């Protein structure tokens, strides 16, 4: 039998186009972080408003992913991919040229909205382009490496652009990348035109997108305002209620936004749960080490970005050189669980850092273990969560997986930051007033250490979930009876 993907000699060029677009979306989640202080000074942005440069993007991206995935199923994945790319380029140019904070916030929200169309269509195109198991493993190895390592690369690119050009190029850089991907999409991508007669589930859009926006907003406000603030509690409660209503409606809608049959297979549901827990635990690395490198060790932006590169290198090696080679003959749950145990071990090593630690002997081993573990995990998660999904539902399944990542990242950032802040405060009170810079740094590092232990626990829970829920075989067709 000849795999469908083998009939298209341009499929590997298609992978390059998809990977380029996905890398752009992932980079934009962190590339602006290092540029934010410069942008704030240039635009006269108040401290109270600066978080919206990040929040506007994550709100639109996380809240509209399910809608973007369904659009890809209805109008066609290639068409949705092109729309997402073009819109992302325009929004990036608008943000780079922003003359005031309001324009920058609006541009970041537009970036998030078009990324919500682009990301699910990219993953679903990958799913339908590569059907042969060995080729599929290689393709998802590349995709998993980008998904996991892109955030670290974004910190490096952001540091380089900010230090040697200016903060606006952190947005302008997307324009030539998107144009290159647009040209490649027209030449190399193949897809059906869409689903004739399909319609959009409007109540599902309102309930699902509204619930996700409320959750992401609540998580983003929990850090600066605290969990007891009505600006946090009310959105979180609203999000839970709206998503509960969304699930109820999806069981009754004729053309649901997110067909719940996707989750009826145990292996697929386990892969989704593993991804959510992995992203909750992983974001401790980027969140706390950014502060550790700059505030404790005194690294400048570019050196901070370079310091993160072992995580990205580890993810690339774990996903493309280890997991992609082993998956065709190894049970996916073995790779996922092993990867999470490795990443947890890396977190334990990072928990031992002190204010006097040195990079190579103390930081580097933990980063490499975290990177390798994430690479071993992400690649089989992507492959398991999307295999066996009917063609008409690949966009929705891809969007759901990306949504789990976004919610996990938002929740992990807030929870771990809350844990670290509380632990640092307790350390300061127990050791007397923190009058010196060294005392403040020691309290901060202690808080990070406690949070890393919590991250390790979450990652071990992810290993347990993967081991118990993900079966050896291929997930069943969504909606059909699961295979034994």
Coordinates of C-alpha atoms in Angstrom, one line a residue:
X1 CA 0.0 0.0 0.0
X2 CA 1.4 3.4 -0.9
X3 CA 0.8 6.1 1.7
X4 CA -1.2 9.1 0.7
X5 CA 1.6 11.3 1.6
X6 CA 4.1 9.5 -0.7
X7 CA 2.0 10.6 -3.7
X8 CA 3.1 14.2 -3.1
X9 CA 6.8 14.7 -3.9
X10 CA 6.6 18.2 -2.4
X11 CA 5.5 17.1 1.0
X12 CA 8.9 17.8 2.7
X13 CA 8.8 21.3 1.3
X14 CA 5.3 21.6 2.7
X15 CA 6.7 20.6 6.1
X16 CA 9.3 23.4 5.8
X17 CA 6.5 26.0 5.1
X18 CA 4.3 24.7 8.0
X19 CA 7.3 24.7 10.3
X20 CA 8.2 28.3 9.4
X21 CA 4.7 29.5 10.1
X22 CA 4.5 27.6 13.4
X23 CA 7.9 28.9 14.5
X24 CA 6.7 32.5 13.9
X25 CA 3.6 31.9 16.1
X26 CA 5.7 30.3 18.9
X27 CA 8.4 32.9 18.7
X28 CA 5.9 35.7 19.1
X29 CA 4.8 34.3 22.4
X30 CA 8.1 35.3 24.0
X31 CA 10.0 37.5 21.5
X32 CA 8.3 40.7 22.8
X33 CA 9.0 39.9 26.5
X34 CA 12.6 41.1 26.4
X35 CA 11.7 44.1 24.2
X36 CA 8.9 45.2 26.6
X37 CA 11.0 47.6 28.8
X38 CA 12.2 49.4 25.6
X39 CA 8.7 49.6 24.1
X40 CA 7.4 50.9 27.4
X41 CA 9.9 53.7 27.5
X42 CA 9.5 54.6 23.8
X43 CA 5.7 54.8 24.0
X44 CA 5.3 56.3 27.5
X45 CA 3.4 53.3 28.7
X46 CA 2.3 53.3 32.3
X47 CA 3.5 50.3 34.5
X48 CA -0.1 49.3 35.1
X49 CA -0.8 48.9 31.4
X50 CA 2.4 47.2 30.2
X51 CA 1.1 43.7 30.8
X52 CA -1.4 44.2 28.0
X53 CA 1.3 43.9 25.4
X54 CA 1.4 40.2 26.5
X55 CA -2.1 39.7 27.7
X56 CA -3.8 41.1 24.5
X57 CA -2.0 38.4 22.5
X58 CA -2.7 35.5 24.8
X59 CA -6.3 36.5 25.3
X60 CA -7.1 36.6 21.6
X61 CA -5.0 33.5 20.8
X62 CA -6.3 31.3 23.6
X63 CA -9.8 32.5 23.3
X64 CA -10.3 32.1 19.6
X65 CA -8.4 28.9 18.9
X66 CA -11.5 26.7 18.8
X67 CA -13.1 29.1 16.3
X68 CA -9.9 29.1 14.3
X69 CA -9.8 25.3 14.1
X70 CA -13.4 25.1 13.0
X71 CA -12.8 27.7 10.3
X72 CA -10.0 25.6 9.0
X73 CA -12.4 22.6 8.8
X74 CA -15.1 24.6 7.0
X75 CA -13.2 26.7 4.5
X76 CA -10.2 24.4 4.0
X77 CA -6.9 24.2 5.9
X78 CA -4.7 25.7 3.2
X79 CA -7.1 28.7 2.8
X80 CA -7.2 29.2 6.6
X81 CA -3.4 28.9 6.7
X82 CA -3.0 31.7 4.1
X83 CA -5.6 33.9 5.8
X84 CA -3.8 33.5 9.1
X85 CA -0.4 34.2 7.6
X86 CA -1.5 37.4 5.8
X87 CA -3.4 38.7 8.8
X88 CA -0.5 38.0 11.1
X89 CA 1.9 39.9 8.8
X90 CA -0.4 43.0 8.7
X91 CA -0.9 43.0 12.4
X92 CA 2.9 42.7 13.0
X93 CA 3.6 45.7 10.7
X94 CA 0.9 47.7 12.5
X95 CA 2.4 46.9 15.9
X96 CA 5.9 47.7 14.8
X97 CA 4.8 51.1 13.5
X98 CA 2.7 51.9 16.7
X99 CA 2.9 55.5 17.9
X100 CA 1.1 54.8 21.2
X101 CA 0.2 52.1 23.6
X102 CA -3.3 51.7 22.3
X103 CA -2.2 50.9 18.8
X104 CA 0.3 48.4 20.1
X105 CA -2.3 46.6 22.3
X106 CA -4.7 46.4 19.3
X107 CA -2.0 45.1 17.0
X108 CA -1.1 42.4 19.5
X109 CA -4.7 41.3 19.8
X110 CA -4.9 41.1 16.0
X111 CA -1.8 39.0 16.0
X112 CA -3.4 36.6 18.5
X113 CA -6.6 36.4 16.5
X114 CA -4.8 35.5 13.3
X115 CA -2.5 33.1 15.1
X116 CA -5.6 31.4 16.3
X117 CA -6.5 30.7 12.7
X118 CA -2.9 29.9 11.6
X119 CA -1.8 27.5 14.4
X120 CA -4.7 24.9 14.1
X121 CA -4.5 24.9 10.3
X122 CA -0.8 24.3 10.4
X123 CA -1.1 21.3 12.7
X124 CA -4.0 19.8 10.7
X125 CA -2.2 20.3 7.4
X126 CA 0.7 18.3 8.9
X127 CA -1.7 15.6 10.1
X128 CA -3.2 15.2 6.6
X129 CA 0.0 15.5 4.6
X130 CA 2.0 12.8 6.4
X131 CA 0.1 9.5 6.9
X132 CA 3.0 7.0 6.6
X133 CA 4.0 6.1 10.2
X134 CA 7.7 6.7 9.8
X135 CA 7.3 9.9 7.8
X136 CA 4.7 11.0 10.3
X137 CA 7.1 10.5 13.1
X138 CA 9.8 12.6 11.4
X139 CA 7.4 15.4 10.6
X140 CA 6.0 15.5 14.1
X141 CA 9.5 15.4 15.5
X142 CA 10.2 18.7 13.7
X143 CA 6.9 20.1 14.8
X144 CA 7.4 19.1 18.4
X145 CA 10.9 20.5 18.4
X146 CA 9.6 23.9 17.2
X147 CA 6.6 23.9 19.6
X148 CA 8.9 23.2 22.6
X149 CA 12.0 25.1 21.6
X150 CA 10.5 28.1 20.0
X151 CA 9.9 29.9 23.2
X152 CA 13.5 29.8 24.2
X153 CA 14.6 30.9 20.7
X154 CA 12.2 33.8 21.0
X155 CA 14.0 35.1 24.0
X156 CA 17.3 35.0 22.2
X157 CA 15.9 36.6 19.0
X158 CA 14.1 39.3 21.1
X159 CA 17.3 40.1 22.9
X160 CA 19.4 40.4 19.7
X161 CA 16.9 42.6 17.9
X162 CA 16.3 44.8 21.0
X163 CA 20.0 45.2 21.7
X164 CA 21.3 45.7 18.2
X165 CA 18.3 47.3 16.3
X166 CA 15.3 48.3 18.4
X167 CA 12.2 46.9 20.0
X168 CA 10.0 47.5 16.8
X169 CA 12.0 44.9 14.9
X170 CA 10.6 42.2 17.3
X171 CA 7.3 42.8 15.4
X172 CA 8.6 43.8 12.0
X173 CA 10.6 40.6 11.7
X174 CA 7.4 38.7 11.2
X175 CA 6.6 40.4 7.9
X176 CA 9.4 38.9 5.8
X177 CA 8.9 35.5 7.5
X178 CA 5.2 35.5 6.8
X179 CA 5.7 36.6 3.2
X180 CA 8.2 33.7 2.6
X181 CA 5.7 31.3 4.1
X182 CA 2.9 32.7 2.0
X183 CA 4.9 32.1 -1.2
X184 CA 5.7 28.6 -0.1
X185 CA 2.1 27.8 0.8
X186 CA 1.0 28.6 -2.7
X187 CA 3.6 26.4 -4.3
X188 CA 3.9 23.4 -1.9
X189 CA 0.7 23.0 0.2
X190 CA -2.1 20.7 -1.0
X191 CA -5.5 20.5 0.5
X192 CA -9.2 20.2 -0.2
X193 CA -11.2 23.4 -0.6
X194 CA -13.4 22.9 2.5
X195 CA -16.5 21.2 3.6
X196 CA -19.5 21.9 1.3
X197 CA -22.7 22.8 3.2
X198 CA -20.9 23.2 6.6
X199 CA -22.0 25.9 9.0
X200 CA -20.5 27.5 12.0
X201 CA -21.8 26.7 15.5
X202 CA -22.5 30.3 16.6
X203 CA -23.8 29.4 20.1
X204 CA -20.7 27.2 20.5
X205 CA -18.4 30.1 19.4
X206 CA -20.0 32.5 21.9
X207 CA -19.9 30.0 24.8
X208 CA -16.5 28.4 24.0
X209 CA -14.6 31.5 23.1
X210 CA -16.2 33.5 25.9
X211 CA -15.3 30.9 28.4
X212 CA -11.7 30.6 27.3
X213 CA -11.2 34.4 27.2
X214 CA -12.6 34.7 30.7
X215 CA -10.3 31.9 32.0
X216 CA -7.2 33.3 30.3
X217 CA -8.0 36.8 31.6
X218 CA -8.6 35.6 35.1
X219 CA -5.3 33.7 35.2
X220 CA -3.4 36.8 33.7
X221 CA -4.8 39.1 36.4
X222 CA -4.2 36.7 39.3
X223 CA -0.5 37.6 39.4
X224 CA -0.8 41.4 39.9
X225 CA -4.1 41.5 41.7
X226 CA -4.2 38.3 43.8
X227 CA -6.6 35.3 43.8
X228 CA -9.1 37.0 46.0
X229 CA -9.6 40.1 43.8
X230 CA -13.1 40.3 42.2
X231 CA -11.3 41.0 38.9
X232 CA -9.9 37.5 39.1
X233 CA -12.6 35.5 40.8
X234 CA -15.4 36.8 38.6
X235 CA -13.7 36.0 35.3
X236 CA -12.7 32.5 36.5
X237 CA -16.2 31.7 37.7
X238 CA -17.7 33.0 34.5
X239 CA -15.2 31.0 32.4
X240 CA -16.0 27.8 34.2
X241 CA -19.8 28.4 33.8
X242 CA -19.5 29.3 30.2
X243 CA -17.3 26.2 29.4
X244 CA -19.7 23.9 31.3
X245 CA -22.5 25.3 29.1
X246 CA -20.3 24.9 26.1
X247 CA -19.8 21.2 26.8
X248 CA -23.6 20.8 27.3
X249 CA -24.3 22.5 24.0
X250 CA -21.7 20.5 22.1
X251 CA -23.5 17.3 23.0
X252 CA -26.7 18.7 21.3
X253 CA -25.5 20.9 18.4
X254 CA -25.9 19.5 14.9
X255 CA -22.5 20.9 13.8
X256 CA -20.6 21.4 17.0
X257 CA -17.6 23.7 17.2
X258 CA -15.6 21.0 19.1
X259 CA -17.0 17.5 18.4
X260 CA -16.7 15.8 21.8
X261 CA -16.2 12.4 20.0
X262 CA -12.6 13.5 19.6
X263 CA -12.0 12.8 23.3
X264 CA -13.7 9.5 23.6
X265 CA -10.6 7.6 22.8
X266 CA -8.6 7.0 26.0
X267 CA -5.2 7.4 24.4
X268 CA -6.1 10.7 22.7
X269 CA -7.6 12.1 26.0
X270 CA -4.5 11.0 27.8
X271 CA -2.3 12.8 25.3
X272 CA -4.3 16.0 25.8
X273 CA -4.0 15.7 29.6
X274 CA -0.3 15.0 29.4
X275 CA 0.2 18.1 27.3
X276 CA -1.7 20.3 29.7
X277 CA 0.3 19.1 32.7
X278 CA 3.6 19.4 30.8
X279 CA 3.0 23.0 29.9
X280 CA 1.9 23.8 33.5
X281 CA 5.2 22.5 34.8
X282 CA 7.4 23.7 31.9
X283 CA 6.7 27.4 32.2
X284 CA 8.6 27.6 35.5
X285 CA 11.8 27.3 33.5
X286 CA 11.2 30.4 31.3
X287 CA 9.4 32.5 34.0
X288 CA 11.9 32.1 36.9
X289 CA 15.2 31.7 35.0
X290 CA 14.6 35.0 33.2
X291 CA 14.6 36.7 36.6
X292 CA 17.4 34.5 37.9
X293 CA 19.7 35.3 35.0
X294 CA 19.0 39.0 34.9
X295 CA 18.2 40.0 38.5
X296 CA 20.5 37.6 40.4
X297 CA 23.4 36.8 38.0
X298 CA 23.2 40.2 36.2
X299 CA 23.0 38.9 32.6
X300 CA 22.2 41.4 29.8
X301 CA 19.3 40.5 27.4
X302 CA 21.4 38.7 24.7
X303 CA 23.3 36.6 27.2
X304 CA 19.9 35.7 28.9
X305 CA 18.6 34.5 25.5
X306 CA 21.8 32.5 24.9
X307 CA 21.5 31.0 28.4
X308 CA 18.2 29.5 27.4
X309 CA 19.4 27.8 24.2
X310 CA 20.3 24.5 25.8
X311 CA 16.6 24.0 26.5
X312 CA 15.8 24.5 22.8
X313 CA 18.7 22.3 21.7
X314 CA 17.6 19.6 24.1
X315 CA 14.1 19.7 22.8
X316 CA 15.3 19.5 19.2
X317 CA 17.5 16.5 19.9
X318 CA 14.8 14.8 22.0
X319 CA 12.1 15.3 19.4
X320 CA 13.9 14.7 16.1
X321 CA 16.8 12.4 17.0
X322 CA 15.3 10.3 19.7
X323 CA 11.5 10.3 19.8
X324 CA 11.1 10.4 16.0
X325 CA 13.4 7.4 15.6
X326 CA 11.8 5.4 18.4
X327 CA 8.1 6.1 18.0
X328 CA 7.5 3.8 15.0
X329 CA 8.6 0.8 17.2
X330 CA 8.1 2.1 20.8
X331 CA 4.8 2.6 22.6
X332 CA 4.1 6.4 22.8
X333 CA 3.3 6.2 26.6
X334 CA 6.8 5.0 27.2
X335 CA 8.3 8.0 25.5
X336 CA 5.9 10.4 27.2
X337 CA 6.5 9.1 30.7
X338 CA 10.2 8.8 30.2
X339 CA 10.4 12.4 28.9
X340 CA 8.4 13.7 31.9
X341 CA 10.6 11.9 34.4
X342 CA 13.7 13.4 32.7
X343 CA 12.2 16.9 32.8
X344 CA 11.2 16.4 36.5
X345 CA 14.8 15.5 37.2
X346 CA 16.0 18.6 35.5
X347 CA 13.6 20.7 37.7
X348 CA 15.0 19.1 40.8
X349 CA 18.6 20.1 39.7
X350 CA 17.4 23.7 39.1
X351 CA 15.8 23.7 42.6
X352 CA 19.4 23.5 44.0
X353 CA 20.5 26.8 42.5
X354 CA 21.9 29.5 44.8
X355 CA 22.7 33.2 44.4
X356 CA 26.4 32.1 43.9
X357 CA 25.7 29.4 41.3
X358 CA 27.7 29.2 38.1
X359 CA 26.1 28.5 34.7
X360 CA 28.0 25.5 33.4
X361 CA 28.2 23.3 36.5
X362 CA 24.9 24.3 38.1
X363 CA 22.4 25.5 35.6
X364 CA 23.3 23.8 32.3
X365 CA 22.7 20.1 33.4
X366 CA 19.2 21.0 34.6
X367 CA 18.4 22.8 31.3
X368 CA 19.6 20.0 29.2
X369 CA 17.5 17.4 31.1
X370 CA 14.4 19.6 30.9
X371 CA 14.9 20.1 27.1
X372 CA 15.5 16.4 26.4
X373 CA 12.5 15.5 28.5
X374 CA 10.2 17.9 26.7
X375 CA 11.3 16.8 23.3
X376 CA 10.7 13.2 24.2
X377 CA 7.2 14.1 25.3
X378 CA 5.9 16.7 22.9
X379 CA 6.6 14.7 19.7
X380 CA 4.5 11.6 20.7
X381 CA 1.8 13.8 22.3
X382 CA 1.3 15.6 19.0
X383 CA 1.3 12.4 17.0
X384 CA -1.0 10.5 19.4
X385 CA -3.5 13.4 19.8
X386 CA -4.1 13.9 16.1
X387 CA -3.8 10.4 14.6
X388 CA -7.1 8.7 13.8
X389 CA -9.1 11.9 13.8
X390 CA -11.6 12.0 10.9
X391 CA -10.5 14.5 8.2
X392 CA -13.5 16.8 8.8
X393 CA -12.4 17.2 12.5
X394 CA -8.6 17.6 12.2
X395 CA -8.9 21.4 12.5
X396 CA -11.0 21.2 15.7
X397 CA -8.7 18.5 17.2
X398 CA -5.6 20.6 16.4
X399 CA -7.2 23.7 17.9
X400 CA -8.2 21.8 21.1
X401 CA -4.6 20.6 21.6
X402 CA -3.2 24.1 21.1
X403 CA -5.9 25.5 23.5
X404 CA -4.8 23.0 26.2
X405 CA -1.2 24.3 25.7
X406 CA -2.3 27.9 26.1
X407 CA -4.5 27.3 29.2
X408 CA -1.7 25.2 30.7
X409 CA 0.8 28.0 30.1
X410 CA -1.4 30.6 31.6
X411 CA -2.4 28.5 34.6
X412 CA 1.2 27.3 35.2
X413 CA 2.6 30.9 35.0
X414 CA 0.2 32.2 37.6
X415 CA 0.2 29.2 40.0
X416 CA 4.0 28.9 40.0
X417 CA 4.5 32.6 40.3
X418 CA 2.1 32.7 43.3
X419 CA 4.0 29.8 44.9
X420 CA 7.4 31.4 44.4
X421 CA 6.2 34.8 45.7
X422 CA 4.7 33.3 48.8
X423 CA 7.8 31.2 49.5
X424 CA 10.1 34.2 49.0
X425 CA 7.9 36.3 51.5
X426 CA 8.0 33.5 54.1
X427 CA 11.8 33.2 53.7
X428 CA 12.3 37.0 54.2
X429 CA 10.1 37.0 57.4
X430 CA 11.9 33.9 58.8
X431 CA 15.4 35.4 58.2
X432 CA 14.7 39.0 59.3
X433 CA 14.3 42.1 57.2
X434 CA 15.8 41.9 53.7
X435 CA 17.7 45.2 53.8
X436 CA 20.5 44.2 51.4
X437 CA 20.5 43.2 47.8
X438 CA 21.9 39.8 48.7
X439 CA 19.1 39.1 51.2
X440 CA 16.5 40.0 48.6
X441 CA 18.2 37.7 46.0
X442 CA 18.4 34.8 48.5
X443 CA 14.7 35.2 49.2
X444 CA 13.9 35.3 45.5
X445 CA 16.0 32.2 44.7
X446 CA 14.4 30.3 47.6
X447 CA 11.0 31.1 46.1
X448 CA 12.2 29.8 42.7
X449 CA 13.5 26.6 44.4
X450 CA 10.1 25.9 46.0
X451 CA 8.4 26.5 42.6
X452 CA 10.8 24.2 40.8
X453 CA 9.9 21.4 43.3
X454 CA 6.2 22.0 42.5
X455 CA 7.0 21.9 38.8
X456 CA 8.8 18.5 39.2
X457 CA 5.7 17.2 41.0
X458 CA 3.4 18.3 38.2
X459 CA 5.7 16.7 35.6
X460 CA 5.8 13.4 37.5
X461 CA 2.0 13.5 37.6
X462 CA 2.1 14.0 33.8
X463 CA 4.3 10.9 33.5
X464 CA 1.8 8.9 35.6
X465 CA -1.1 10.1 33.5
X466 CA 0.7 9.1 30.3
X467 CA 1.7 5.7 31.6
X468 CA -1.9 4.9 32.7
X469 CA -4.0 6.3 29.9
X470 CA -2.1 6.2 26.6
X471 CA -2.2 2.7 25.0
X472 CA 0.4 1.1 22.8
X473 CA -1.7 1.1 19.7
X474 CA -3.0 3.9 17.4
X475 CA -6.0 5.9 18.8
X476 CA -9.3 4.9 17.2
X477 CA -11.2 7.0 14.8
X478 CA -13.0 9.8 16.7
X479 CA -16.5 8.7 17.4
X480 CA -16.0 5.1 16.7
X481 CA -15.5 2.4 19.2
X482 CA -12.0 2.4 20.6
X483 CA -9.8 -0.4 19.6
X484 CA -8.5 -2.7 22.3

